[in-house]
JSON list of C-alpha atoms in Angstrom, two decimals:
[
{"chain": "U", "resi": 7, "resn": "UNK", "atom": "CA", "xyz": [0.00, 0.00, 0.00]},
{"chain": "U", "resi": 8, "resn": "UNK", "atom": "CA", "xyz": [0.97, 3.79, 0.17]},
{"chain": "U", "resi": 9, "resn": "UNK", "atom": "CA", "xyz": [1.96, 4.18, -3.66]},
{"chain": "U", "resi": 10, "resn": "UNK", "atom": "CA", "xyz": [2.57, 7.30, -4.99]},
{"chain": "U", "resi": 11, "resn": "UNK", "atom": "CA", "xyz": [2.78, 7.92, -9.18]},
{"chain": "U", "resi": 12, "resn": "UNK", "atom": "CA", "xyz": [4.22, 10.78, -10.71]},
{"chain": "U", "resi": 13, "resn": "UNK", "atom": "CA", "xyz": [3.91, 11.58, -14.61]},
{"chain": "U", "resi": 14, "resn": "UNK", "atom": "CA", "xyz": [5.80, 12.09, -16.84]},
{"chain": "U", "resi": 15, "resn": "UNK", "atom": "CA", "xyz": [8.75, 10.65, -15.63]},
{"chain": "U", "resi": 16, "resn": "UNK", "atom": "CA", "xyz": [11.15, 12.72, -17.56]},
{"chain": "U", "resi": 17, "resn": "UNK", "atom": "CA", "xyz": [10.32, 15.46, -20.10]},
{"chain": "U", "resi": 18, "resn": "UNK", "atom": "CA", "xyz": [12.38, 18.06, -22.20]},
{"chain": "U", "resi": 19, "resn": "UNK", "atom": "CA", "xyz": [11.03, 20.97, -23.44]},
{"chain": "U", "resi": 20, "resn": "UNK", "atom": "CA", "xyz": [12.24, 23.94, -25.03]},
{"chain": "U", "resi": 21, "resn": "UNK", "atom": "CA", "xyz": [12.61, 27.30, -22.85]},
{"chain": "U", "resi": 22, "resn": "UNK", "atom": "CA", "xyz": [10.00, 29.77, -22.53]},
{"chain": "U", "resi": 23, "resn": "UNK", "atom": "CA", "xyz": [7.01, 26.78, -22.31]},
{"chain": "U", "resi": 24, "resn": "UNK", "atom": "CA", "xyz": [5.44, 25.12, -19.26]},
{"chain": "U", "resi": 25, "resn": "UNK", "atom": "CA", "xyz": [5.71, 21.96, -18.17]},
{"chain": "U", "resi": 26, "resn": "UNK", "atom": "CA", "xyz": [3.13, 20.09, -15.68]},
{"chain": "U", "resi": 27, "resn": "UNK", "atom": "CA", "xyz": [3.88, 17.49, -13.50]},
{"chain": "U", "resi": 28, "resn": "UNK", "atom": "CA", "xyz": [1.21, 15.32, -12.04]},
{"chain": "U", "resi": 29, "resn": "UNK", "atom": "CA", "xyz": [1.27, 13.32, -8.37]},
{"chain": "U", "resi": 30, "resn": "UNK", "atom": "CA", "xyz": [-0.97, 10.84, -7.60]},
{"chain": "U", "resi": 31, "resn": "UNK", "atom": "CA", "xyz": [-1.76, 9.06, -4.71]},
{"chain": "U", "resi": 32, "resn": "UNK", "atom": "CA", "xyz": [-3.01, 5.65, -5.72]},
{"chain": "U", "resi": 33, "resn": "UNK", "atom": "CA", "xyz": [-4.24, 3.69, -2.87]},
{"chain": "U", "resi": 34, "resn": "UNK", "atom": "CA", "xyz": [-4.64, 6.01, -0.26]},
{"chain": "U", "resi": 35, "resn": "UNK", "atom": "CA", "xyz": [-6.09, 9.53, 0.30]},
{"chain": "U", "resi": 36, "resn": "UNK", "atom": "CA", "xyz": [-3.43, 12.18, 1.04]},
{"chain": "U", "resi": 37, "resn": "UNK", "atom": "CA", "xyz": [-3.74, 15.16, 3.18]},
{"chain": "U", "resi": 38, "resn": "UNK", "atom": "CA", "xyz": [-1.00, 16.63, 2.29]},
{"chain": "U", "resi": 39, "resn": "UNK", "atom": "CA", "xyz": [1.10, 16.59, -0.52]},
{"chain": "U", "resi": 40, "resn": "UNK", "atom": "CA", "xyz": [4.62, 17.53, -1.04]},
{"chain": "U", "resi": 41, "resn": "UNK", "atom": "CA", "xyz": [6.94, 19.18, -3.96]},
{"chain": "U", "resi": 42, "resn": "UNK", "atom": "CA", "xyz": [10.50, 18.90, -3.95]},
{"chain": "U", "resi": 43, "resn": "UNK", "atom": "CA", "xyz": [13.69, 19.53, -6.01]},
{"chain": "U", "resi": 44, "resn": "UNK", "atom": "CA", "xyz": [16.98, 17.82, -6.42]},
{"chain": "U", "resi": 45, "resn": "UNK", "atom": "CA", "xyz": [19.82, 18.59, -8.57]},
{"chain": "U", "resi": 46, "resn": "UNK", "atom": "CA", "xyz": [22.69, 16.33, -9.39]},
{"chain": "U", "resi": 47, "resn": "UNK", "atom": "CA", "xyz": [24.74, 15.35, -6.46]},
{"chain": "U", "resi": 48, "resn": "UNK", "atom": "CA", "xyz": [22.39, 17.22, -4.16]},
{"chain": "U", "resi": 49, "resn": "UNK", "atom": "CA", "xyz": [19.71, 16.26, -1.20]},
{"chain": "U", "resi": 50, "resn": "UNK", "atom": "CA", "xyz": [15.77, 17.03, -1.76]},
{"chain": "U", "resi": 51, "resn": "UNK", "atom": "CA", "xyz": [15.03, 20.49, -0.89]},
{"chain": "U", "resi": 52, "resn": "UNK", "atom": "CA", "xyz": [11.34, 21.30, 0.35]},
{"chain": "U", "resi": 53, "resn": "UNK", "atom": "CA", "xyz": [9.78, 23.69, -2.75]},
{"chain": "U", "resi": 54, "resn": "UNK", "atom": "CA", "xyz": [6.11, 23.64, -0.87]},
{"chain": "U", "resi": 55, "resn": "UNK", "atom": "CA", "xyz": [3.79, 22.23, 0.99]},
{"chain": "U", "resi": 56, "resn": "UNK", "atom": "CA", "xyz": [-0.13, 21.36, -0.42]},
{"chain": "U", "resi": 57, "resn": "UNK", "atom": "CA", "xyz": [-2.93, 20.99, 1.23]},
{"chain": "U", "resi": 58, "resn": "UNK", "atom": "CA", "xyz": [-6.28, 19.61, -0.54]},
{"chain": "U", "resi": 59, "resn": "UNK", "atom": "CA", "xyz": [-8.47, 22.68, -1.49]},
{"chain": "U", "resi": 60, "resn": "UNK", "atom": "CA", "xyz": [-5.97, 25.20, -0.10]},
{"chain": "U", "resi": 61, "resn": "UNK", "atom": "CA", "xyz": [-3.16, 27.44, -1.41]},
{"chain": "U", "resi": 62, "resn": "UNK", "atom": "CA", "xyz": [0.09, 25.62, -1.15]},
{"chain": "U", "resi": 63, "resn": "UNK", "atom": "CA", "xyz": [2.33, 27.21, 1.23]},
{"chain": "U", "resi": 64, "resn": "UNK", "atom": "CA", "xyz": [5.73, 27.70, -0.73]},
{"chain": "U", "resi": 65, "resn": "UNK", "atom": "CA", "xyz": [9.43, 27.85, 1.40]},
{"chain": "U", "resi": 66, "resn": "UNK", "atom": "CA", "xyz": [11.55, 30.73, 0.93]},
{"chain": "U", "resi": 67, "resn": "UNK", "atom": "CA", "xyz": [13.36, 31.61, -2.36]},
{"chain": "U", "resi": 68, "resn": "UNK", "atom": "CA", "xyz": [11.10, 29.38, -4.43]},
{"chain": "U", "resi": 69, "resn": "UNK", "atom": "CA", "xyz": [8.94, 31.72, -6.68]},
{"chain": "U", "resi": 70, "resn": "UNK", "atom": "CA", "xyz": [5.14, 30.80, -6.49]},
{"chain": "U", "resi": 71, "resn": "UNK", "atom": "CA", "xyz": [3.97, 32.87, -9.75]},
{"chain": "U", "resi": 72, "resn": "UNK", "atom": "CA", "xyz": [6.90, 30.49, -11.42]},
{"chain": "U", "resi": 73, "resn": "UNK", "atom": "CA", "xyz": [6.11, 27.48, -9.88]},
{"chain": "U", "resi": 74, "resn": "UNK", "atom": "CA", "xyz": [2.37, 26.44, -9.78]},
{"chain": "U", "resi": 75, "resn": "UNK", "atom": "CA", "xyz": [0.61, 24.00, -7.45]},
{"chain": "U", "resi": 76, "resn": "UNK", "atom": "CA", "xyz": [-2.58, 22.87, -7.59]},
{"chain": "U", "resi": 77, "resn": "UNK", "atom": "CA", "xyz": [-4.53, 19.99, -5.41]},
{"chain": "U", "resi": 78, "resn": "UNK", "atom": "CA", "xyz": [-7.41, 19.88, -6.15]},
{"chain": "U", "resi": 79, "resn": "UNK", "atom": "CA", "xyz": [-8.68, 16.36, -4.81]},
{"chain": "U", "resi": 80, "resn": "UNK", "atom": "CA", "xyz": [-7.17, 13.82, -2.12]},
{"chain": "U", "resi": 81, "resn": "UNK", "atom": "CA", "xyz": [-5.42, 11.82, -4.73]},
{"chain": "U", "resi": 82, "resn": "UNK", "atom": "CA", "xyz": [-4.03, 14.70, -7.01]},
{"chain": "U", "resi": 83, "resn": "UNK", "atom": "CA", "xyz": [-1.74, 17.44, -6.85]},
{"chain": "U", "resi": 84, "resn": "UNK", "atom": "CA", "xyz": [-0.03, 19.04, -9.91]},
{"chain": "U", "resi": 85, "resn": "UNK", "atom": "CA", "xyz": [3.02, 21.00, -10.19]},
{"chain": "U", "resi": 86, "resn": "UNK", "atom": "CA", "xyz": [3.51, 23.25, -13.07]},
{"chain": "U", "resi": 87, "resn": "UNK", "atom": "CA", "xyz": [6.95, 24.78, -14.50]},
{"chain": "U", "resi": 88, "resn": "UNK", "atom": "CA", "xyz": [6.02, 28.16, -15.96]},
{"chain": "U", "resi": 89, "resn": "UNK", "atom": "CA", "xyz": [8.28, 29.79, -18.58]},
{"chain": "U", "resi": 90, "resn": "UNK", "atom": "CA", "xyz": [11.05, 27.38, -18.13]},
{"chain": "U", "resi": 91, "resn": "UNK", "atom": "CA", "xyz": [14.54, 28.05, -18.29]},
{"chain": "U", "resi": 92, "resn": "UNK", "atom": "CA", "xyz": [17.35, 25.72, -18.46]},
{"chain": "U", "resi": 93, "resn": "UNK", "atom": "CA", "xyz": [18.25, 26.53, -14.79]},
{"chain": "U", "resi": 94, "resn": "UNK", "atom": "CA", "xyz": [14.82, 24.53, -13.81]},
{"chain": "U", "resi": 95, "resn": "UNK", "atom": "CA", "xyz": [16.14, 21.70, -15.71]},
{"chain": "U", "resi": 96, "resn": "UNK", "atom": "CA", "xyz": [16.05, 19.40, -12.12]},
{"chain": "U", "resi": 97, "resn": "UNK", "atom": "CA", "xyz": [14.72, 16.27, -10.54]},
{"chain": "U", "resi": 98, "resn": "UNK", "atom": "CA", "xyz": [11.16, 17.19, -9.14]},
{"chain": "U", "resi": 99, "resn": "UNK", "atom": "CA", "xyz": [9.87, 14.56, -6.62]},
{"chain": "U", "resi": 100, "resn": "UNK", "atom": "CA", "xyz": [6.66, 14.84, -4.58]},
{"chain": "U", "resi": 101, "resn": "UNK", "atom": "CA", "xyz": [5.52, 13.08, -1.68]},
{"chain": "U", "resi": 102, "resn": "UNK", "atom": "CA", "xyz": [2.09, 12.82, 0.16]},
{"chain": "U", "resi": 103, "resn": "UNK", "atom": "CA", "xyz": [0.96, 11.78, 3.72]},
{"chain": "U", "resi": 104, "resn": "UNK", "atom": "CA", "xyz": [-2.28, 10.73, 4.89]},
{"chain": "U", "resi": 105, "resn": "UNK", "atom": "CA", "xyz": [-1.83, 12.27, 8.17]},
{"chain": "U", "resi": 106, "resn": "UNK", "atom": "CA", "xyz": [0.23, 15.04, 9.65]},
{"chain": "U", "resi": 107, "resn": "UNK", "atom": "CA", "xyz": [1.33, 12.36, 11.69]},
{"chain": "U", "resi": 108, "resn": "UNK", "atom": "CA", "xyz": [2.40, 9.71, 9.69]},
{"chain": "U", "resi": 109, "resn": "UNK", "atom": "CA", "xyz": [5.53, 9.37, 7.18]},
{"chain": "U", "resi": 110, "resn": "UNK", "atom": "CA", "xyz": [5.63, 10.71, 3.74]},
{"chain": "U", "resi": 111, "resn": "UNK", "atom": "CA", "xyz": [5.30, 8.17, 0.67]},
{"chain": "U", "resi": 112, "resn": "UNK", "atom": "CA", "xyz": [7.43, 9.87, -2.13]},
{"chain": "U", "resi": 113, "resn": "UNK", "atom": "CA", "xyz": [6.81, 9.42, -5.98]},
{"chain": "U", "resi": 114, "resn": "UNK", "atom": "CA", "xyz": [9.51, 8.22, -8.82]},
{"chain": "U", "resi": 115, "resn": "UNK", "atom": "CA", "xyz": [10.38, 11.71, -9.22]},
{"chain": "U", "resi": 116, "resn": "UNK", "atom": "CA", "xyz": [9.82, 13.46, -12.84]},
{"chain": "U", "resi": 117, "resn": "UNK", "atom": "CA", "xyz": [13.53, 14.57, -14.54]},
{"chain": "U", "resi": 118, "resn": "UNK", "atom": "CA", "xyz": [13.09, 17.73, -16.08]},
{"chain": "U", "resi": 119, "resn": "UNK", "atom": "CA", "xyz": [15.41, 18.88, -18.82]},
{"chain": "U", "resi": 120, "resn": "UNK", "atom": "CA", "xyz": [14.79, 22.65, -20.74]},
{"chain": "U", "resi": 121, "resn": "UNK", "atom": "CA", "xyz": [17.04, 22.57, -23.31]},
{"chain": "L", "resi": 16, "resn": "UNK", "atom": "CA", "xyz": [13.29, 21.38, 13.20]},
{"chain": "L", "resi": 17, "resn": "UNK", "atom": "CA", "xyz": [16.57, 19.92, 14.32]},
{"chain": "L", "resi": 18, "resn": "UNK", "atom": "CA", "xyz": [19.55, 19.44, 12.41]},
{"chain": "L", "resi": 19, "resn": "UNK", "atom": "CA", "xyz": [20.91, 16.65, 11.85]},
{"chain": "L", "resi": 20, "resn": "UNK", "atom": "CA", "xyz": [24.40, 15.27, 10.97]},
{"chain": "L", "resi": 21, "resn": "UNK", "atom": "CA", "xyz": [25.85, 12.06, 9.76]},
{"chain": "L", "resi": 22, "resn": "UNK", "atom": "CA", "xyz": [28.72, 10.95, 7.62]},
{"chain": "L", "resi": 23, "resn": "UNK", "atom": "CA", "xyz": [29.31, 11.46, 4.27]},
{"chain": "L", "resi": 24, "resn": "UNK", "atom": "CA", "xyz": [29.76, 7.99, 3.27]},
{"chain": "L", "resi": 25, "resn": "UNK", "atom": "CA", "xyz": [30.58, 4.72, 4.81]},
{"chain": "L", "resi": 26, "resn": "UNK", "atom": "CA", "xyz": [30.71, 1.47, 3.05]},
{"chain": "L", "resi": 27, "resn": "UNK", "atom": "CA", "xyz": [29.61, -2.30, 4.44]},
{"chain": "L", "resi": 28, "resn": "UNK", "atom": "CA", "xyz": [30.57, -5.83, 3.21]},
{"chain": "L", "resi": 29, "resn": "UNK", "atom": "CA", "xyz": [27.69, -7.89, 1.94]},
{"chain": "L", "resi": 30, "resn": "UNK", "atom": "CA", "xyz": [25.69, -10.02, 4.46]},
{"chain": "L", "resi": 31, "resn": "UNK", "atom": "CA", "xyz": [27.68, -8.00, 7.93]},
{"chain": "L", "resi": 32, "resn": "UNK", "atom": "CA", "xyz": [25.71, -5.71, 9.30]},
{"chain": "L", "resi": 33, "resn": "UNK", "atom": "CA", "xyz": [25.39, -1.79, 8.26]},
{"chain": "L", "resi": 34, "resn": "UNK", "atom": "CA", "xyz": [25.33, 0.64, 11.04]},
{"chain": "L", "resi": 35, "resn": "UNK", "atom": "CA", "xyz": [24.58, 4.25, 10.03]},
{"chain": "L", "resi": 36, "resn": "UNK", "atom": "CA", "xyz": [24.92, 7.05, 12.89]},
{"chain": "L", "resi": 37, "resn": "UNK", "atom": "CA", "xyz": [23.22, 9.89, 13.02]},
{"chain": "L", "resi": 38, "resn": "UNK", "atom": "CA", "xyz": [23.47, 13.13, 15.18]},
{"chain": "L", "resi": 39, "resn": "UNK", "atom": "CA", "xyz": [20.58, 15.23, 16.30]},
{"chain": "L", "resi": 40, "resn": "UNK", "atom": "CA", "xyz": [21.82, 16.80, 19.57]},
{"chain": "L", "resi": 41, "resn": "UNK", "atom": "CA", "xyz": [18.80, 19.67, 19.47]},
{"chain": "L", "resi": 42, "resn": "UNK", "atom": "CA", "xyz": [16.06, 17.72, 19.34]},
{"chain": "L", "resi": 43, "resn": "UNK", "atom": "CA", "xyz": [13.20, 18.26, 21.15]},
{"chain": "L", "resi": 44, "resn": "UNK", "atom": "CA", "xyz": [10.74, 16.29, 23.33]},
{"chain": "L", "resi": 45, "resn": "UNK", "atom": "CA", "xyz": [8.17, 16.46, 19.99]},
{"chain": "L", "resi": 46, "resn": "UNK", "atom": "CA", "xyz": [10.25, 15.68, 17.28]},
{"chain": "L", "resi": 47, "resn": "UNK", "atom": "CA", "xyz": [10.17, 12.18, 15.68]},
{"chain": "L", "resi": 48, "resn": "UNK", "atom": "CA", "xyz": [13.52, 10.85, 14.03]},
{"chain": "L", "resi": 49, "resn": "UNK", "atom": "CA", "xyz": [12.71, 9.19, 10.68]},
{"chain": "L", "resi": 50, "resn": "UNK", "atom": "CA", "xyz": [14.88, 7.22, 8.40]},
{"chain": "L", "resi": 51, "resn": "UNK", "atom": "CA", "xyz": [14.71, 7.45, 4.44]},
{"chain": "L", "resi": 52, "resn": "UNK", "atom": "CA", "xyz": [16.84, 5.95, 1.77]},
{"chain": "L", "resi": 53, "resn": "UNK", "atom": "CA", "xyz": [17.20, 7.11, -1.89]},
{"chain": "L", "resi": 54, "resn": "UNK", "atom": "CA", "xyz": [18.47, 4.64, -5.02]},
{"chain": "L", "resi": 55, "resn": "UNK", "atom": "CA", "xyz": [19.97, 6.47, -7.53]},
{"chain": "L", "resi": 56, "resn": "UNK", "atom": "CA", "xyz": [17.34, 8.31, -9.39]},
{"chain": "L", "resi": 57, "resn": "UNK", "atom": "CA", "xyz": [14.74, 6.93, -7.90]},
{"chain": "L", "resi": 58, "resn": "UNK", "atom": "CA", "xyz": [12.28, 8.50, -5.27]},
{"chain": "L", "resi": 59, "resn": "UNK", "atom": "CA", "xyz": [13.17, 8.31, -1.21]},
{"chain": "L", "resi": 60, "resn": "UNK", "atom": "CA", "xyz": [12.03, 5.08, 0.07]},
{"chain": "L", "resi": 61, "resn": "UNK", "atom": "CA", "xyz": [10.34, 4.97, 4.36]},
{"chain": "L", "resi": 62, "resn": "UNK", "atom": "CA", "xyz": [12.62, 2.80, 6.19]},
{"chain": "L", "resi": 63, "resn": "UNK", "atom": "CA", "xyz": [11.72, 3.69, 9.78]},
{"chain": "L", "resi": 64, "resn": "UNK", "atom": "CA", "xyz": [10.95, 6.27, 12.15]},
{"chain": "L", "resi": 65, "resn": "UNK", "atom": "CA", "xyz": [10.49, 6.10, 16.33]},
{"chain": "L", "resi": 66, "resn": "UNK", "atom": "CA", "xyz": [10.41, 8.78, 19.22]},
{"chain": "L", "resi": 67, "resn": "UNK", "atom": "CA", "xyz": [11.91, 7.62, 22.09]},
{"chain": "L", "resi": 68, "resn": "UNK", "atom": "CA", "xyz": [11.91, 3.68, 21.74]},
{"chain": "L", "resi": 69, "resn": "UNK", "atom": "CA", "xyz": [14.13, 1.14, 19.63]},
{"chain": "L", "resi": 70, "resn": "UNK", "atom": "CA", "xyz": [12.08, 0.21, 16.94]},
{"chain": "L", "resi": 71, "resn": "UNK", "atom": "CA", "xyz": [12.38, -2.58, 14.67]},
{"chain": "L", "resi": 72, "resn": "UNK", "atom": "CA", "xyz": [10.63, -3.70, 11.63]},
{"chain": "L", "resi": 73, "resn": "UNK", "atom": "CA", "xyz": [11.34, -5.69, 8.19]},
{"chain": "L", "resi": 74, "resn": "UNK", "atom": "CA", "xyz": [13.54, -3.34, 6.76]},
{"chain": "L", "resi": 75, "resn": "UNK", "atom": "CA", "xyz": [16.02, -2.25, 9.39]},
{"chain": "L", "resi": 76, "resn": "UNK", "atom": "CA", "xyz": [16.10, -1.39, 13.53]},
{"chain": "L", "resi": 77, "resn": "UNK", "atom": "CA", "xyz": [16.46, 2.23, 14.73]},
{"chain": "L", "resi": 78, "resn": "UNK", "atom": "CA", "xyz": [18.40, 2.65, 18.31]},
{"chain": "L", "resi": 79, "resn": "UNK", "atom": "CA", "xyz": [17.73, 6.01, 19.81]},
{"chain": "L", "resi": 80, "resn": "UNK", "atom": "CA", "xyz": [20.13, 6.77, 22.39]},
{"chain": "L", "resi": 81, "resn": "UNK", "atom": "CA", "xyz": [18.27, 7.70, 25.74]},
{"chain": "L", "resi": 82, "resn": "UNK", "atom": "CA", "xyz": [19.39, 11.16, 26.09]},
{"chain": "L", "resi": 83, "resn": "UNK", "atom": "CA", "xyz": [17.72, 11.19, 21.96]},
{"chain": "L", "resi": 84, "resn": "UNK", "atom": "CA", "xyz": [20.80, 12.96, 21.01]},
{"chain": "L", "resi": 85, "resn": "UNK", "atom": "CA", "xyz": [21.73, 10.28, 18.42]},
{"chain": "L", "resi": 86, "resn": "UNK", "atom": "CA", "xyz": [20.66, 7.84, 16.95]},
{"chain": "L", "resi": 87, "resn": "UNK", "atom": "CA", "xyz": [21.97, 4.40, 14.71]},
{"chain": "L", "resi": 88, "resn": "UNK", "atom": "CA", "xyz": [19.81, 2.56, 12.04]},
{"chain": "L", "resi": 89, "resn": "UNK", "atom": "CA", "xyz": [21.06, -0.99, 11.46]},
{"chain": "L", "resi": 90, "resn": "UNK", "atom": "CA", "xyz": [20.95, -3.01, 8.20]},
{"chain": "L", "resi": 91, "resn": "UNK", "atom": "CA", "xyz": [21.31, -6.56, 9.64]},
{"chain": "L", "resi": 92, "resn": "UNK", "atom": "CA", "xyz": [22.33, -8.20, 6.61]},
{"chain": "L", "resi": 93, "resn": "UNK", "atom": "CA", "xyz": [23.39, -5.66, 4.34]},
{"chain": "L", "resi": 94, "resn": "UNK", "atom": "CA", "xyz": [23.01, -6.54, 0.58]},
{"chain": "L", "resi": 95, "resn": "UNK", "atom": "CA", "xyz": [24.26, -5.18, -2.92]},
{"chain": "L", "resi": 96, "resn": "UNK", "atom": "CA", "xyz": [20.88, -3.18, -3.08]},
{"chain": "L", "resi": 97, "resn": "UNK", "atom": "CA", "xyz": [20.87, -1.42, -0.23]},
{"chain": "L", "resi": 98, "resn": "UNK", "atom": "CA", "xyz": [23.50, 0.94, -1.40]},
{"chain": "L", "resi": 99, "resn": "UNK", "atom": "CA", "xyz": [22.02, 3.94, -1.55]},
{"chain": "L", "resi": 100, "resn": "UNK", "atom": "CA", "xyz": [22.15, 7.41, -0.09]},
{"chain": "L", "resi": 101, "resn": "UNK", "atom": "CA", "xyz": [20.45, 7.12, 3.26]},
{"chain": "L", "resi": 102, "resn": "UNK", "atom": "CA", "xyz": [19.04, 10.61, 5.15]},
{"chain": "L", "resi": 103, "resn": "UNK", "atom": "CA", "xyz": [18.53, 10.85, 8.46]},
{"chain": "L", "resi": 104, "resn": "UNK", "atom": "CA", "xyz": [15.61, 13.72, 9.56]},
{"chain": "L", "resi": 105, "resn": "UNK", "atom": "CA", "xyz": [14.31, 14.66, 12.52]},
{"chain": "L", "resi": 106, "resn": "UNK", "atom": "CA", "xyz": [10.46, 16.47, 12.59]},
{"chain": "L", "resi": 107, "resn": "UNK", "atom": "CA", "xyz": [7.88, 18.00, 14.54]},
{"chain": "L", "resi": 108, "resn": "UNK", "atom": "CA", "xyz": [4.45, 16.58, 13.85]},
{"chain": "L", "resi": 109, "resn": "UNK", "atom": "CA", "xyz": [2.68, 19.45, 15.90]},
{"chain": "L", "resi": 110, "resn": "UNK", "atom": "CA", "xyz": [4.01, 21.89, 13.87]},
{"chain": "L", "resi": 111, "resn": "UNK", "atom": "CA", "xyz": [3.47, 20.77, 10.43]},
{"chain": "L", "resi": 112, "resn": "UNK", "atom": "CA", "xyz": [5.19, 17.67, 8.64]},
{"chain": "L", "resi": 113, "resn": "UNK", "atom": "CA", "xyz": [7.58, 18.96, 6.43]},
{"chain": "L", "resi": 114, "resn": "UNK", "atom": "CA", "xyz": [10.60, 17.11, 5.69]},
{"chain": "L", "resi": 115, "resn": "UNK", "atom": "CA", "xyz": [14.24, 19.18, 5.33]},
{"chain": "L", "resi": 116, "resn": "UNK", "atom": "CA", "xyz": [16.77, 16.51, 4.00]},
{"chain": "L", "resi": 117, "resn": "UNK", "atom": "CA", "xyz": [20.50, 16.71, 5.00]},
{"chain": "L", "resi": 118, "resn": "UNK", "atom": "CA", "xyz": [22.92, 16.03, 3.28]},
{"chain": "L", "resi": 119, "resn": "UNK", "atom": "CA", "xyz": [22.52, 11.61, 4.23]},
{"chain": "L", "resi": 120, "resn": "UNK", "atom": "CA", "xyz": [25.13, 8.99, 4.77]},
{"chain": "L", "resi": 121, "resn": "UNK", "atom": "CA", "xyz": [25.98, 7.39, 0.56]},
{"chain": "L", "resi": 122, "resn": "UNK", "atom": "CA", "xyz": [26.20, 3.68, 2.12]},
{"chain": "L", "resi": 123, "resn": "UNK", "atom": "CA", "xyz": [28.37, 1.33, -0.64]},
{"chain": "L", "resi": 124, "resn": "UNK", "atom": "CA", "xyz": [27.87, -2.15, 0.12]},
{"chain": "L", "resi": 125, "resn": "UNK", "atom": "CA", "xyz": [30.79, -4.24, -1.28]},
{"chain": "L", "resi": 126, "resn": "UNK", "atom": "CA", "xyz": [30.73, -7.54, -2.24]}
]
């Protein structure tokens, strides 16, 4: 149980478009849902936090007007790369819980490459 | 939430048993220390997570010193698959869940 899908799992684009990234959680319905980026040889740093029918709450330095999340049901959250630039070319991973209280399942992650 | 510290990398013969340390010397009485492991380019994967209490389950055991200062996570039986980078984090459930990864421990099993 706890299985969390993310699509696509890679995508290139070219730069100036946006890109949306999906999270699902399949079995279970998740409170909260979580975005996160990782470049190469780096850890997972928190982007924002989602909660279902609320504005996500976004940590500092990440640009919310650039970066777009949406959950709009217990089972799906979407993240969306607006006007990409090669600098967003990362690893994007999300994660979702089913309780404040419980562990986070994480996704497959979705590379991201803006050529 | 607390910060956490462990070592860069270690590495473990196959089939002895991995012990990965981590340090979390501000933690308070409402934080939860949880265990994670990432494959390369894959998404984290739950190992384990406890309070106070040793803790033990199919995966791995977590020994949480009493003080909860540190903590170890133990691989009995370490295999060629569970290299992997493995992060440590600590986190207060009464003030939100959010996760901040460290930096983890890249465990190399060798055969």
């Amino acid at each position: 149980g706890a299985v969390v899908s993310q699509h696509p799992s890679w995508v290139i684009c070219k730069s100036g478009t946006s890109v949306k990234i999906e999270c699902r959680s399949l079995d279970f319905q998740a409170t909260t849902m979580f975005w996160y980026r990782q470049f190469p040889k780096q850890s997972l740093m928190l982007m924002a936090t989602s909660n279902e029918g609320s504005k996500a709450t976004y940590e500092q330095g990440v640009e919310k007007d650039k970066f777009l999340i949406n959950h709009a049901s217990l089972t799906l959250s979407t993240l969306t790369v607006t006007s990409a630039h090669p600098e967003d070319s990362s690893f994007y991973i999300c994660s979702a819980s089913f309780s404040r209280y419980n562990e986070q399942f994480f996704g497959p992650g979705t590379r991201l490459t803006v050529l | 939430d607390a910060k956490t510290t462990q070592p860069t990398s270690m590495d473990c013969a196959e089939g002895r048993a991995a012990n990965l340390p981590c340090n979390h010397s501000t933690i308070s009485g409402n934080e939860y220390v949880y265990w994670y492991r990432q494959i390369h380019s894959q998404g984290p994967q739950y190992i384990i997570h406890g309070l106070k209490n040793n803790e033990t389950n199919e995966m791995a055991s977590l020994i949480i010193t009493e003080d909860r200062k540190s903590s170890t996570l133990i691989l009995p039986h370490a295999t060629l698959r569970d290299t992997a980078v493995y992060y440590c984090i600590v986190r207060d459930s009464n003030t939100g869940n959010q996760f901040y990864f460290g930096t983890g421990t890249s465990l190399t099993v060798i055969p």
